[in-house]
Amino acid sequence: MTRQAPSLARAAIVFAAPHSGACARCEVRHEGVCAVLDDAELHRLGEIATQMTVARSACFIAQGEPARHFFNVTRGTAKLYKSLEDGRRQITGFLREGDFVGLAAEGEYGFSAEALEDLGLCRFDRARFASTLPDLPALERRLLDIACHELILAQDQMLVLGRKSATERLASFLLAWAARGQRACHGHVDAAAPARVALPMTRTDIADYLGLTTETVSRALSALRRDGLIEAAAGGHEVTLLDRRRLARLAAP
Amino acid sequence: MTRQAPSLARAAIVFAAPHSGACARCEVRHEGVCAVLDDAELHRLGEIATQMTVARSACFIAQGEPARHFFNVTRGTAKLYKSLEDGRRQITGFLREGDFVGLAAEGEYGFSAEALEDLGLCRFDRARFASTLPDLPALERRLLDIACHELILAQDQMLVLGRKSATERLASFLLAWAARGQRACHGHVDAAAPARVALPMTRTDIADYLGLTTETVSRALSALRRDGLIEAAAGGHEVTLLDRRRLARLAAP
DNA sequence: CGCATACTTGAGCGAAATCAAGGCCTGTGG
DNA sequence: CCACAGGCCTTGATTTCGCTCAAGTATGCG
């Protein structure tokens, strides 16, 4: 885990648009500014931000540690998970460019975070951030929106974990992950067209996200492949969704 | 579902303290004011609030309907649930006095809400509320805290649903529900002492919350009773947790 | 008091877990 | 560059926990 000199957040903080039609990330790229803050506000934020990178498979948040920081992912993918003492794990979510993590923590982190690919992070001290936040009402508003959106995703996932079969879970995951990837990269695309999706996580990670075992995930993926719904490539770490309509019917009958 | 004349929110909006040592509800009761707002702000909020009551087993939010309102529960208990077309249900949470619902909705509600007991609600028009919110920074802050707290609860529940056995799920639920009841009513109590807990929901509701069937819930409760961990009363709708330490060990090994 | 709904308990079954074995990438060191 | 080692992934056999089906009991409401 390397730390770089603090810099302006201008180029570093990335806001993905969680539920708008526009692609905020692309706006950021194109316009070079953060969607909801003006220059003075960005400068203010940059003063309490630290740019850092985290190597693949390194842990940057540990469950049980005091929650001193929160992070904005500027590059790469990460996983968030909760562990039980006997080793059982539940992945509560995956992070991508634009995602925040560490805001929802009270005292200590209730989860761990690990990089799935080399990661770019913008780190904030929670205490300093909390005292700066009242001066940035637009940001506070955005964070409320983001928290609400994450709550919706968490409730969707409760339905997946509590009530869906193994195949339904896989189909739900693939569709949701594909949708996130497309929103982050090229706005909205024809929902019926085949979609190529990178899966930087292992089968075990997918299993821990879906409340299954590695074997069951592997079997369910094989079944989807046999049925002509998906096509695997790159050693199983890239899949093409061939028929999203049928996949969607499988995901939520 | 009856609607009463609009009134000042002063006596109507109830903020439960989600993660502070103090019991905000009691403060509300004792001091007669909402913890985070001053009189002028409460008046402002009261102008866009509608007091209403909902009868037991009546639905006041329907999945798929346009999300026009959000609510603050002032009395009673309710359940939130997501349904699949084939009838499977997942309860995503239970609401108590002080809880908010309907903030996390984008366009249309992703869940339904039904009263478990006669319910008192303070209803807000989402659009008018959204335009008022910027003038109430303390409230906005509080809502962010509340959303973050709910996110933490949702992630805890993901671990329950994805990785815990039936008995562990039951133990987790009883402890969490008891803790909520105590926080709402008399602040913090000795964690080891027996706790009397009302369960206004049915076994089927508990099952739909824990991703189990009614039969499994019933069997697991019977097992806990046999093992001397709990004691049932009032036709099974009230239980006493006799040994919370052992229950906690059962809940999260 | 009678009915409908909710709860409990039992028997058998099935989807996914566990146990087990073999093959395939990936990265490392000779 | 190639050989090897260690994960990771896939597939098969067996077991198990919770679901389904079924019957009987309790509870609350008209």
XYZ file of C-alpha atoms in Angstrom, chain A residues 2-251:
250
model
C 1.708 3.173 -1.162
C 0.782 6.705 -0.269
C 1.347 9.702 -2.496
C 1.529 13.366 -1.624
C -1.840 14.989 -0.982
C -3.215 16.746 -4.033
C -6.265 18.548 -5.210
C -9.268 16.308 -5.353
C -10.129 17.907 -8.699
C -8.844 15.065 -10.792
C -9.044 12.437 -8.111
C -12.551 12.167 -6.741
C -14.798 10.256 -9.038
C -18.545 10.322 -8.640
C -20.371 7.582 -10.432
C -23.973 8.493 -11.071
C -25.861 5.896 -9.092
C -29.293 6.361 -10.577
C -29.313 9.054 -13.204
C -29.471 8.528 -16.915
C -26.257 10.420 -17.485
C -22.874 8.828 -16.920
C -21.188 10.991 -14.320
C -17.871 9.286 -14.757
C -17.770 10.256 -18.382
C -18.728 13.801 -17.453
C -15.828 13.835 -15.057
C -13.534 12.606 -17.772
C -14.853 15.014 -20.340
C -15.237 18.094 -18.259
C -12.461 17.488 -15.828
C -14.498 18.552 -12.823
C -16.470 16.824 -10.163
C -20.145 16.895 -11.028
C -21.539 18.353 -7.831
C -18.788 20.667 -6.541
C -17.358 23.952 -7.782
C -13.637 24.788 -7.864
C -13.460 26.323 -4.412
C -15.279 23.359 -2.904
C -13.016 20.893 -4.676
C -10.005 22.758 -3.353
C -11.428 22.589 0.148
C -11.938 18.847 -0.219
C -8.523 18.339 -1.777
C -6.904 19.708 1.355
C -8.114 16.790 3.411
C -7.676 14.113 0.739
C -4.781 11.686 0.278
C -4.221 9.871 -3.002
C -3.044 6.289 -2.599
C -2.754 3.001 -4.421
C -3.356 -0.511 -3.124
C -1.877 -3.615 -4.723
C -3.991 -6.532 -5.898
C -5.127 -8.777 -3.010
C -4.028 -6.265 -0.366
C -6.413 -5.379 2.423
C -7.041 -1.669 3.059
C -9.865 -1.928 5.601
C -9.925 -4.542 8.361
C -13.086 -5.570 10.192
C -12.931 -4.480 13.818
C -10.371 -1.719 13.303
C -11.285 1.836 14.338
C -13.045 3.529 11.425
C -10.722 6.476 10.865
C -10.948 6.890 7.113
C -13.304 6.656 4.291
C -12.416 6.162 0.661
C -13.415 6.953 -2.870
C -12.293 4.409 -5.461
C -10.651 6.134 -8.424
C -9.451 3.028 -10.264
C -9.829 -0.759 -10.063
C -12.135 -3.176 -8.277
C -12.378 -4.268 -4.647
C -14.486 -6.544 -2.485
C -16.111 -5.825 0.880
C -16.765 -8.720 3.232
C -17.813 -9.660 6.725
C -16.190 -12.629 8.431
C -17.296 -14.958 11.204
C -14.730 -16.382 13.574
C -15.035 -19.866 12.118
C -14.012 -18.587 8.690
C -17.378 -18.196 7.001
C -17.452 -15.065 4.881
C -20.145 -12.964 3.297
C -19.153 -10.503 0.613
C -21.500 -7.542 0.993
C -20.499 -5.821 -2.216
C -17.952 -5.109 -4.880
C -16.486 -1.645 -5.423
C -15.696 0.011 -8.726
C -14.390 3.334 -9.883
C -16.559 6.030 -8.364
C -17.744 4.043 -5.351
C -17.395 5.187 -1.776
C -16.663 2.983 1.194
C -16.298 3.563 4.910
C -18.998 6.161 5.341
C -21.360 3.664 6.954
C -19.256 2.733 9.966
C -19.911 3.447 13.608
C -16.795 3.438 15.750
C -15.149 0.530 14.022
C -15.461 -0.995 10.580
C -17.973 -3.829 10.398
C -16.303 -5.268 7.323
C -12.988 -5.719 5.543
C -12.022 -4.401 2.113
C -9.545 -6.016 -0.255
C -8.349 -4.996 -3.706
C -9.232 -7.390 -6.539
C -7.095 -5.417 -8.984
C -4.547 -2.703 -8.423
C -6.559 0.050 -6.870
C -6.522 3.833 -6.888
C -8.036 5.406 -3.788
C -8.766 8.868 -2.535
C -8.658 8.687 1.248
C -10.316 11.035 3.730
C -9.966 11.318 7.458
C -13.493 10.751 8.744
C -13.250 13.313 11.526
C -11.900 16.069 9.302
C -14.323 15.097 6.594
C -17.244 15.292 9.022
C -16.264 18.804 10.049
C -15.840 19.887 6.412
C -19.084 18.332 5.233
C -21.441 21.039 6.562
C -19.643 23.511 4.283
C -20.325 21.304 1.248
C -24.101 20.875 1.183
C -24.053 19.608 -2.413
C -21.689 16.834 -1.400
C -23.738 15.969 1.659
C -26.778 15.712 -0.550
C -24.947 13.480 -2.955
C -23.750 11.232 -0.169
C -27.325 10.864 1.064
C -28.376 9.853 -2.446
C -25.502 7.403 -2.646
C -26.300 5.883 0.741
C -29.946 5.495 -0.285
C -28.911 3.838 -3.515
C -26.667 1.405 -1.681
C -29.536 0.640 0.657
C -31.679 -0.299 -2.331
C -28.923 -2.578 -3.649
C -28.564 -4.170 -0.214
C -32.288 -4.879 -0.076
C -32.201 -6.406 -3.546
C -29.382 -8.613 -2.347
C -31.419 -9.681 0.703
C -34.040 -11.027 -1.685
C -31.336 -12.851 -3.618
C -29.812 -14.367 -0.483
C -33.039 -15.190 1.278
C -35.260 -16.461 -1.485
C -33.516 -17.294 -4.749
C -32.108 -20.599 -6.019
C -28.477 -21.043 -7.015
C -29.173 -20.492 -10.728
C -31.347 -17.462 -10.014
C -28.594 -15.994 -7.842
C -26.001 -16.420 -10.565
C -28.251 -14.891 -13.207
C -29.084 -11.945 -10.903
C -25.417 -11.361 -10.191
C -24.301 -11.486 -13.816
C -27.006 -9.056 -14.915
C -26.377 -6.626 -12.063
C -22.621 -6.727 -12.547
C -22.953 -6.238 -16.297
C -25.294 -3.283 -15.754
C -22.827 -1.649 -13.374
C -19.987 -2.141 -15.825
C -21.897 -0.627 -18.685
C -23.138 2.316 -16.687
C -19.599 3.032 -15.561
C -18.128 2.809 -19.058
C -20.459 3.788 -21.861
C -23.788 4.882 -20.529
C -26.837 2.840 -21.404
C -26.666 0.153 -24.032
C -29.299 -1.998 -25.679
C -30.460 -4.312 -22.908
C -30.945 -7.190 -25.337
C -27.551 -7.098 -27.071
C -24.833 -9.543 -25.941
C -22.640 -7.988 -23.274
C -19.028 -8.815 -22.548
C -18.363 -8.712 -18.804
C -15.073 -8.922 -16.910
C -15.171 -10.883 -13.653
C -12.072 -9.869 -11.697
C -13.245 -11.862 -8.672
C -12.686 -15.602 -8.134
C -15.431 -18.247 -8.056
C -15.021 -18.317 -4.294
C -15.673 -14.568 -4.166
C -18.823 -14.985 -6.228
C -19.878 -17.816 -3.925
C -19.252 -15.689 -0.842
C -21.292 -12.903 -2.410
C -24.215 -15.169 -3.299
C -24.267 -17.320 -0.174
C -23.200 -20.444 -2.071
C -20.117 -22.657 -2.363
C -17.455 -22.513 -5.071
C -18.652 -25.843 -6.448
C -22.239 -24.701 -6.752
C -21.197 -21.490 -8.517
C -19.079 -23.487 -10.937
C -21.895 -25.942 -11.630
C -24.452 -23.154 -12.133
C -22.137 -21.311 -14.527
C -21.571 -24.535 -16.460
C -25.327 -25.023 -16.687
C -25.807 -21.492 -18.024
C -23.067 -22.174 -20.581
C -24.664 -25.485 -21.608
C -28.002 -23.714 -22.061
C -26.432 -21.139 -24.368
C -27.106 -18.216 -22.034
C -23.483 -17.230 -21.501
C -20.098 -17.818 -23.070
C -16.885 -17.931 -21.061
C -13.454 -16.609 -22.040
C -10.114 -15.571 -20.544
C -10.016 -18.587 -18.247
C -13.508 -18.035 -16.971
C -12.753 -14.478 -15.865
C -14.683 -12.963 -18.699
C -18.165 -13.960 -19.778
C -20.457 -12.827 -22.540
C -24.150 -12.618 -21.738
C -25.726 -13.985 -24.904
C -29.401 -13.648 -24.015
C -30.073 -11.134 -21.299
C -33.814 -11.351 -21.721
C -33.817 -15.048 -20.902
C -31.245 -14.473 -18.191
C -33.510 -11.854 -16.623
C -36.422 -14.288 -16.702
C -34.195 -16.820 -14.945
C -33.090 -14.267 -12.355
